[in-house]
CSV table of N, CA and C in Angstrom, one decimal:
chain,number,residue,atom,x,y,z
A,1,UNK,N,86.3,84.7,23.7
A,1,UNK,CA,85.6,84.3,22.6
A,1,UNK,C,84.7,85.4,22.1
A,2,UNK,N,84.8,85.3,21.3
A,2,UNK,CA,84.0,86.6,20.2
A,2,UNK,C,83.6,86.5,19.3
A,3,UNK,N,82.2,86.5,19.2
A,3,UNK,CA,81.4,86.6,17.7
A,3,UNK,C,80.5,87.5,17.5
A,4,UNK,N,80.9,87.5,15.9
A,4,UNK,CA,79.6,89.1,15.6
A,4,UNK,C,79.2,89.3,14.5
A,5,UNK,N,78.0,88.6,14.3
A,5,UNK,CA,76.8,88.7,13.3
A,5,UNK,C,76.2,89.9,13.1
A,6,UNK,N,77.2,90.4,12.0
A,6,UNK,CA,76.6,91.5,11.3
A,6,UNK,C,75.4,91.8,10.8
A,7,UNK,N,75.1,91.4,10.2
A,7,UNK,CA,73.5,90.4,9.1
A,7,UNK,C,72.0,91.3,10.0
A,8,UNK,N,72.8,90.7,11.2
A,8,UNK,CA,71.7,90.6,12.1
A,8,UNK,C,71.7,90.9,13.3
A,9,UNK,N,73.2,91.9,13.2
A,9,UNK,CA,73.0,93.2,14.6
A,9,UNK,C,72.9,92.4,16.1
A,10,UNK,N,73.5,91.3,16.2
A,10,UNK,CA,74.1,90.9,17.2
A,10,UNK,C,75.7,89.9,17.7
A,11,UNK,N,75.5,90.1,18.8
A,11,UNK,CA,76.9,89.9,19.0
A,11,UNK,C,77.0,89.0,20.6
A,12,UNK,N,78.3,88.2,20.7
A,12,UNK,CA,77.7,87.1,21.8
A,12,UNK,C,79.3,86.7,22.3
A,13,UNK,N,79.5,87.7,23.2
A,13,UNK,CA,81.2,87.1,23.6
A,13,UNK,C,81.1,86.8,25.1
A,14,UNK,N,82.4,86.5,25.7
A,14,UNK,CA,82.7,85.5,26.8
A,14,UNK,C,83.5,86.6,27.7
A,15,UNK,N,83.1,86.8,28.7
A,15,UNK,CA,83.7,88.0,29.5
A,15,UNK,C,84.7,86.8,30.3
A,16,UNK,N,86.5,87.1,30.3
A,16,UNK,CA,87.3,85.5,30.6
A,16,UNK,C,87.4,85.9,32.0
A,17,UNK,N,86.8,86.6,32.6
A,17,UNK,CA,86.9,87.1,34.4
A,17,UNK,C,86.1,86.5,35.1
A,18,UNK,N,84.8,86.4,34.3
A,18,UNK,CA,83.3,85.7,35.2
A,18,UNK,C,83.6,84.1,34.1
A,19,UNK,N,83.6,84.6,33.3
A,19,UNK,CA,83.5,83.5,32.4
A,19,UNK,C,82.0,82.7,32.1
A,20,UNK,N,81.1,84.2,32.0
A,20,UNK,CA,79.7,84.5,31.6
A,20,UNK,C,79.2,84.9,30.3
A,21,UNK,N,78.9,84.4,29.2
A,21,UNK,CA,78.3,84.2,28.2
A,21,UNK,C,77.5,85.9,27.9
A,22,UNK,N,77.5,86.8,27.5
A,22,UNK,CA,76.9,88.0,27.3
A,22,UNK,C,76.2,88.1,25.9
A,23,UNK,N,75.0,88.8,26.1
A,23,UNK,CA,74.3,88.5,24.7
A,23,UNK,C,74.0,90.4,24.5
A,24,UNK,N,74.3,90.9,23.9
A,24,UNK,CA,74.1,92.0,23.5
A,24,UNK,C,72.8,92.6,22.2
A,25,UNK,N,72.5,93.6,21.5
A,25,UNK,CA,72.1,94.0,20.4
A,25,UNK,C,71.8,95.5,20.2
A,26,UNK,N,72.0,95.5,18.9
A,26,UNK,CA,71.5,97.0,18.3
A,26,UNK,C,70.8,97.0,17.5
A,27,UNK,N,70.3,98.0,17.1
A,27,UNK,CA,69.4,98.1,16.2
A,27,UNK,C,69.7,98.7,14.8
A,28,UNK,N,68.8,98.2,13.8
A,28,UNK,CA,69.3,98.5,12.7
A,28,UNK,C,69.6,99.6,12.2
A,29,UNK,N,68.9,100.6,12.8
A,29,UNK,CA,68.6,102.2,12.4
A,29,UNK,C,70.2,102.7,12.9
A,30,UNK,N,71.1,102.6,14.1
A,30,UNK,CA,71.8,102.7,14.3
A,30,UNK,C,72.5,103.1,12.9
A,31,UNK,N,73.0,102.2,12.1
A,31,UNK,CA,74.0,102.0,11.1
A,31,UNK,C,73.5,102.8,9.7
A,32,UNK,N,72.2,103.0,9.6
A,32,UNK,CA,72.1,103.9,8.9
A,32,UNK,C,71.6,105.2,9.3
A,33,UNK,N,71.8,105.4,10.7
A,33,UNK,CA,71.8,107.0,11.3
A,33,UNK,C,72.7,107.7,11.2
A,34,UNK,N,74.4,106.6,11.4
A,34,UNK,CA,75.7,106.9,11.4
A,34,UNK,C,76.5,106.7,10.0
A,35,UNK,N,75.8,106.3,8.8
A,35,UNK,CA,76.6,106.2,7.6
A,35,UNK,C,77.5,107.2,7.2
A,36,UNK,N,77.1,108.3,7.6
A,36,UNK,CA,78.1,109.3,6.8
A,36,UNK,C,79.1,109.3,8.1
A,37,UNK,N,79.4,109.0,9.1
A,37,UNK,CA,80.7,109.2,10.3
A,37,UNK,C,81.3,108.4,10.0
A,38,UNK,N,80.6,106.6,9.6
A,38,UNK,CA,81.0,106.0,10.3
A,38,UNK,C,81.6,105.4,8.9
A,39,UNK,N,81.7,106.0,7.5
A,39,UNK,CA,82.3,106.0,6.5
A,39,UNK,C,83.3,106.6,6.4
A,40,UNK,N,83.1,108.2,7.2
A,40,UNK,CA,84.3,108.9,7.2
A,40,UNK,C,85.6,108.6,8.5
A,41,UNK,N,85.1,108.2,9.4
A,41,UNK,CA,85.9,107.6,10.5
A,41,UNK,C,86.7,106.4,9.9
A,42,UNK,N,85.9,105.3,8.9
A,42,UNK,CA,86.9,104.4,8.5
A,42,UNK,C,87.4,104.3,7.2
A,43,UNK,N,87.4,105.2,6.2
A,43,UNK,CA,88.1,105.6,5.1
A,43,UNK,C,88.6,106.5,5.0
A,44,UNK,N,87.9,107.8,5.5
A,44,UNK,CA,88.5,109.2,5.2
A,44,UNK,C,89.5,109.6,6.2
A,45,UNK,N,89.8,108.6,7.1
A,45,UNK,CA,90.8,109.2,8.5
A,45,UNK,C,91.9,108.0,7.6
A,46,UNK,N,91.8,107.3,7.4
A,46,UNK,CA,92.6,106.2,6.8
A,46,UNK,C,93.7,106.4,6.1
A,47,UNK,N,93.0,106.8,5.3
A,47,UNK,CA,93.3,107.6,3.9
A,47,UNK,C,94.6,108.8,4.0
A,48,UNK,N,93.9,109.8,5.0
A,48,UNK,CA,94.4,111.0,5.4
A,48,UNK,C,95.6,110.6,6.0
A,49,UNK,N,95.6,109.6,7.1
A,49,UNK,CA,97.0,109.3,7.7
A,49,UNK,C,97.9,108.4,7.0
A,50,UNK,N,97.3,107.4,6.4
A,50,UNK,CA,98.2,106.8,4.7
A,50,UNK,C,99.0,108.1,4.0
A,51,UNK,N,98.4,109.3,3.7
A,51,UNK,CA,99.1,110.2,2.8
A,51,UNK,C,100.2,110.2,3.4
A,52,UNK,N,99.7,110.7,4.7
A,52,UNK,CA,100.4,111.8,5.5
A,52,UNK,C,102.1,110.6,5.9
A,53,UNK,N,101.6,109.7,6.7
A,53,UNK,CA,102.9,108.6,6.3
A,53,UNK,C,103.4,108.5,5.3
A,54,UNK,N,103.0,108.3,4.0
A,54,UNK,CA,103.7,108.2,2.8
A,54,UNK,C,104.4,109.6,2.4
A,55,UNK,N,104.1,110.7,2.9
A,55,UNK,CA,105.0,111.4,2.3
A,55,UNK,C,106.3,111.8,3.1
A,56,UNK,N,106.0,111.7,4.6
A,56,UNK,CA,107.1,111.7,5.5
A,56,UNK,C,107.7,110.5,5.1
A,57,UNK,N,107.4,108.9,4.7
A,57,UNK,CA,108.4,108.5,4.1
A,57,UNK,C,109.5,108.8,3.1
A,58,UNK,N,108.3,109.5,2.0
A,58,UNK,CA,108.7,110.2,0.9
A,58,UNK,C,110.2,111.0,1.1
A,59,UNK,N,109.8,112.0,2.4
A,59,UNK,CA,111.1,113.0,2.1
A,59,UNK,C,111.6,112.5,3.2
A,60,UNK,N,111.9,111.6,4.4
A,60,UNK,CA,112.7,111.5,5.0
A,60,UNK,C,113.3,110.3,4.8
A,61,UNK,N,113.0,108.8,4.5
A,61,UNK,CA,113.7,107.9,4.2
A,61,UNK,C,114.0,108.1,2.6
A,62,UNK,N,113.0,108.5,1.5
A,62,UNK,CA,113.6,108.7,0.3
A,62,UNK,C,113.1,108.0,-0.7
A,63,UNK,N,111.9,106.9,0.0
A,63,UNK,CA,111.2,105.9,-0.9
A,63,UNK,C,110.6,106.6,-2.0
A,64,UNK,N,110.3,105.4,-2.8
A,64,UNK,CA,109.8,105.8,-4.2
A,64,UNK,C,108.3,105.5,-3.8
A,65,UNK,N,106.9,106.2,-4.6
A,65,UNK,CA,105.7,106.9,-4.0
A,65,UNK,C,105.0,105.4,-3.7
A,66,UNK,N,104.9,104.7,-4.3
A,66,UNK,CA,104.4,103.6,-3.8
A,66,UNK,C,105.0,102.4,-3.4
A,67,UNK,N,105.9,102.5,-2.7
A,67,UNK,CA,106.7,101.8,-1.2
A,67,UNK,C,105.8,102.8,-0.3
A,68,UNK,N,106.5,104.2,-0.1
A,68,UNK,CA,105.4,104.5,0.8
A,68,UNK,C,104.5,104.6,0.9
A,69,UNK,N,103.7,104.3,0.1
A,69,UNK,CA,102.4,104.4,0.4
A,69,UNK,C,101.8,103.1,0.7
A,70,UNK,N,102.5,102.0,0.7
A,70,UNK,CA,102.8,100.2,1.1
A,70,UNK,C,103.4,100.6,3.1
A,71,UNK,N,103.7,101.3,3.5
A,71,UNK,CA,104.2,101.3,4.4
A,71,UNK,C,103.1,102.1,5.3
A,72,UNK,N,102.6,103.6,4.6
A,72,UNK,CA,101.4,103.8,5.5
A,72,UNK,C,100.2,103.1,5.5
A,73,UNK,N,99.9,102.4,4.8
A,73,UNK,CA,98.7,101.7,4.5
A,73,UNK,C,98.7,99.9,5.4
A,74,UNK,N,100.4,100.2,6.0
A,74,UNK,CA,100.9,98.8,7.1
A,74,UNK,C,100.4,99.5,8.3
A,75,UNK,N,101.0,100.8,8.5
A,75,UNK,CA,101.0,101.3,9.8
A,75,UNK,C,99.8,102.4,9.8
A,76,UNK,N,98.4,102.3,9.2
A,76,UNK,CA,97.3,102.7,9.7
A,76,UNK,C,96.2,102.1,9.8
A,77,UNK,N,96.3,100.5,9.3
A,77,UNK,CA,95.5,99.3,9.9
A,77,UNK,C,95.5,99.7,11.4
A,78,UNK,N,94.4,99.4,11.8
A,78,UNK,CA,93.7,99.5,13.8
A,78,UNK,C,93.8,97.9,13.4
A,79,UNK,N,93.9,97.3,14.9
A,79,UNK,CA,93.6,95.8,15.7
A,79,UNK,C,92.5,95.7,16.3
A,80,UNK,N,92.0,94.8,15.4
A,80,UNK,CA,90.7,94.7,15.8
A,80,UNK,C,90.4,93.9,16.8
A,81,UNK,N,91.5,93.2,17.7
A,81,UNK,CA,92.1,92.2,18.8
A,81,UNK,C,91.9,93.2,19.6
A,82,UNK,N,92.0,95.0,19.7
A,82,UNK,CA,92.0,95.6,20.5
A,82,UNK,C,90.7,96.1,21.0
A,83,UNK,N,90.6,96.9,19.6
A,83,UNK,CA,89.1,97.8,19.7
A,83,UNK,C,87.8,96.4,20.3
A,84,UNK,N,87.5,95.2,19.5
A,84,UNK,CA,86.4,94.9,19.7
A,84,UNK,C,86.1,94.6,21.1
A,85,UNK,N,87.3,94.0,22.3
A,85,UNK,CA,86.7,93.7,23.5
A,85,UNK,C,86.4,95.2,24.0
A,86,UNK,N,87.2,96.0,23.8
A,86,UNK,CA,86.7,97.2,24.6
A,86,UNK,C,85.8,97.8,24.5
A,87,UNK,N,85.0,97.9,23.0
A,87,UNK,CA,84.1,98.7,22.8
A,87,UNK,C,82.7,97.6,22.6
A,88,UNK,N,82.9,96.0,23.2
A,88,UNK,CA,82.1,95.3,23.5
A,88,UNK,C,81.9,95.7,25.1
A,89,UNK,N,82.8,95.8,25.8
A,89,UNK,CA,82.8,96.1,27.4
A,89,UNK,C,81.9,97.7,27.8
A,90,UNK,N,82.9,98.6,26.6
A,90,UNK,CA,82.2,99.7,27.1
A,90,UNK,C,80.5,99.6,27.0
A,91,UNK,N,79.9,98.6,26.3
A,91,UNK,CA,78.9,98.5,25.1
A,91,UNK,C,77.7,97.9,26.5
A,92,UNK,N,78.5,96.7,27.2
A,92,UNK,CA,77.8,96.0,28.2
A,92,UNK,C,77.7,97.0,29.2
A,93,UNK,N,78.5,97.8,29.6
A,93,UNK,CA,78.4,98.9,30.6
A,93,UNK,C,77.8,99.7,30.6
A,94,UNK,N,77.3,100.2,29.5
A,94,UNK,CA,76.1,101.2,29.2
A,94,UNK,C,76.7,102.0,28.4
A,95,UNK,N,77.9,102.4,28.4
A,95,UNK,CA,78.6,103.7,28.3
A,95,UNK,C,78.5,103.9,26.6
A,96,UNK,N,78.3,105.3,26.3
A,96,UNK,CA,77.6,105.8,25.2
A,96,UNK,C,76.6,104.5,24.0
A,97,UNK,N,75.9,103.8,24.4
A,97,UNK,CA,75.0,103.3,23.7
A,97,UNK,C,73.7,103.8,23.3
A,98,UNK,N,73.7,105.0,24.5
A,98,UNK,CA,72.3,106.1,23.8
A,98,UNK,C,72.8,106.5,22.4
A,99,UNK,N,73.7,107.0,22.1
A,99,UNK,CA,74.3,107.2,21.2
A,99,UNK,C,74.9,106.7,19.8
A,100,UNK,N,75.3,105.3,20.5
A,100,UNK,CA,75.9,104.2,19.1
A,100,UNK,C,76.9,104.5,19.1
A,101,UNK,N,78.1,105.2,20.2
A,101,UNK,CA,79.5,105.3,19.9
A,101,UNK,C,80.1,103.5,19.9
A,102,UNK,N,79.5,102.6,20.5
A,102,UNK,CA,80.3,101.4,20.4
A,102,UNK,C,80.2,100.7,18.8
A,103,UNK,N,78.7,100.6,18.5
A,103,UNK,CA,78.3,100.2,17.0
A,103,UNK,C,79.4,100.7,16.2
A,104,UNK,N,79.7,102.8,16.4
A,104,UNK,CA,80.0,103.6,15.4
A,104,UNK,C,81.5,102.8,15.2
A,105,UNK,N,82.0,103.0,16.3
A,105,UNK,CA,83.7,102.6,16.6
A,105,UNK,C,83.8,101.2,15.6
A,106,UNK,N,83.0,100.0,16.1
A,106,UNK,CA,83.5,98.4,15.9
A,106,UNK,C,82.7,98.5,14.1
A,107,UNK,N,82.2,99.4,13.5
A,107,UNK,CA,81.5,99.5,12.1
A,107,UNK,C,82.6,100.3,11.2
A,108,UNK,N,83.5,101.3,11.8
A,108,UNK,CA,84.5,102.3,11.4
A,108,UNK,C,85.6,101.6,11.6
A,109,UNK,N,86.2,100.3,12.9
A,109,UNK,CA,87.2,100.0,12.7
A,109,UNK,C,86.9,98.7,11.1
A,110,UNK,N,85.9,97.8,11.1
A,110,UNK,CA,86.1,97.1,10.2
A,110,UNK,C,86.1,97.6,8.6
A,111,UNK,N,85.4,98.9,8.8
A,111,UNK,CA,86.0,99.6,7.2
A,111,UNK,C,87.4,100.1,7.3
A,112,UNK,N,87.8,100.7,8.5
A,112,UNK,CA,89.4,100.9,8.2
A,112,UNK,C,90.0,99.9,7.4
A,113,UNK,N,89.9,98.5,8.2
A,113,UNK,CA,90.8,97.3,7.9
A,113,UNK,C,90.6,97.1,6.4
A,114,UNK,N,89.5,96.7,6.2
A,114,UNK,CA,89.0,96.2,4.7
A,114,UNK,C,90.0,97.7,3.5
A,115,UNK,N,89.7,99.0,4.0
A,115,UNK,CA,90.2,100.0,3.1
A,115,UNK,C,91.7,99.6,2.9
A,116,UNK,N,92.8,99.2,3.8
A,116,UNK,CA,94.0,99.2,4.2
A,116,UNK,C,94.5,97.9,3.9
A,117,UNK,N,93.8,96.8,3.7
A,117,UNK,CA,93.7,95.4,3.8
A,117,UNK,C,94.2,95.6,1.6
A,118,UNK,N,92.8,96.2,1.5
A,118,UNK,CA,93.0,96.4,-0.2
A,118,UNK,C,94.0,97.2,-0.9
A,119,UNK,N,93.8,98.4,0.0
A,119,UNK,CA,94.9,99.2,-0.7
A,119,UNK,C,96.5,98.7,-0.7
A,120,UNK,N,96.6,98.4,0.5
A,120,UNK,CA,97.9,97.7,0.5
A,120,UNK,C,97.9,96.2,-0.7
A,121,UNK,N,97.5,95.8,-0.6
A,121,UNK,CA,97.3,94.6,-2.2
A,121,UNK,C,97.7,95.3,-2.8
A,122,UNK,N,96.9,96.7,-3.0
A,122,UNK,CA,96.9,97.2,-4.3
A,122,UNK,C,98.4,97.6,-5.1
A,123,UNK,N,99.0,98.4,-3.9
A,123,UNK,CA,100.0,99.2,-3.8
A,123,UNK,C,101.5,97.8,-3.4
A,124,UNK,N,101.3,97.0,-2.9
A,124,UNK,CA,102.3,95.9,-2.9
A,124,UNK,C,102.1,95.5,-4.7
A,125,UNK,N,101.6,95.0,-5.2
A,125,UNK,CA,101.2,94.9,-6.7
A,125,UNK,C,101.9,95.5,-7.7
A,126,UNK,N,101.8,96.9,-7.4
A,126,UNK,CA,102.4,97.7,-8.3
A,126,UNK,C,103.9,98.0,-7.6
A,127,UNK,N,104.1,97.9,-6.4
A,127,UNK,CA,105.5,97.7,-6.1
A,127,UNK,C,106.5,96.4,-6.7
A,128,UNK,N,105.7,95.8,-6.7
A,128,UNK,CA,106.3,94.3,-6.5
A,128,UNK,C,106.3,94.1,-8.8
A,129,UNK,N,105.8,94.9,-9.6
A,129,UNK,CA,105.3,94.8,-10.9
A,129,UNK,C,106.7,95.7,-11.6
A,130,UNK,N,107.1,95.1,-12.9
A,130,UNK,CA,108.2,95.7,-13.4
A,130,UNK,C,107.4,96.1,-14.7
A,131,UNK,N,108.8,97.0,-15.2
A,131,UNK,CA,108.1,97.4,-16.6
A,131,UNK,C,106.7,98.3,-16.8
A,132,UNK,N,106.5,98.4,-18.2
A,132,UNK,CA,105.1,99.4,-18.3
A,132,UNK,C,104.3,99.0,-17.7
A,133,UNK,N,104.2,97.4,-17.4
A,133,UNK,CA,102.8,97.2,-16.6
A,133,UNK,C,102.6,97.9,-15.2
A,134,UNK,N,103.0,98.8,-14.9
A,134,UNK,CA,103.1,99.3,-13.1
A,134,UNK,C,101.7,99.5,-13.0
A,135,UNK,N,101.3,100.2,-13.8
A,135,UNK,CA,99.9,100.9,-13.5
A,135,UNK,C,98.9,100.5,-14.2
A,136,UNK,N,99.0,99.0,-14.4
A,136,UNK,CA,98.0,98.1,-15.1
A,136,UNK,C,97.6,97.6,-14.1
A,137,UNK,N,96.2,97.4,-14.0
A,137,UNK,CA,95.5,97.0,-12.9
A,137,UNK,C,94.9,95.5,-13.6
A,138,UNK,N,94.5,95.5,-14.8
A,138,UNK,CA,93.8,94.4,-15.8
A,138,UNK,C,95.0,93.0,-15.9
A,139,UNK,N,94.7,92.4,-15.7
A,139,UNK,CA,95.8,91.2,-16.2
A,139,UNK,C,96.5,91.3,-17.4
């Protein structure tokens, strides 16, 4: 079980081995010490491997520019099923919390998703759109 109150920089999950309730926190400064990483870790890496998939789609399967780019934007979403127990574990263990590598990671993976979540909308839309309207975004 896992919950995580953004708002308010805490977080409250169930370790299923002891099956002990853990209560953790960070501090607010954290997230605006790391805004520019933790922007570029979950957009600008995103982004960068969406291209980079889309064009190897591009010249090796043959797709047209926005299929692949519907296909990199499938396969550069992170699981956040993954990242968050670990970097809640690493978080309870001490391990880089002087630092805010756990904050940075579980703040970077949820802008990945959200970037990849939309762009893929975006890009299924205009795949899925016939006619002039392709690149109408307006109703």
């Amino acid at each position: 079980m896992g919950v995580v109150h953004s708002s308010t920089g805490a977080y409250c999950y169930s370790d299923s081995m002891r099956n002990r309730p853990q209560l953790g926190s960070y501090t607010r400064g954290d997230g605006e010490k790391y805004k520019v990483v933790t922007l570029s870790l979950g957009i600008l890496t995103a982004a960068v491997e969406s291209c980079v998939i889309a064009i190897a789609a591009i010249f090796v399967f043959g797709w047209s520019i926005p299929m692949a780019f519907t296909c990199g934007f499938v396969l550069t979403a992170v699981s956040p099923a993954v990242i968050v127990p670990v970097m809640l574990e690493l978080q309870s263990q001490g391990l880089g919390t002087r630092k805010g590598i756990p904050t940075l990671v579980l703040a970077s993976a949820a802008l990945d998703n959200i970037f990849c979540i939309t762009a893929f909308s975006v890009t299924v839309t205009i795949v899925s759109s016939s006619g002039s309207s392709v690149y109408t975004l307006q109703p």
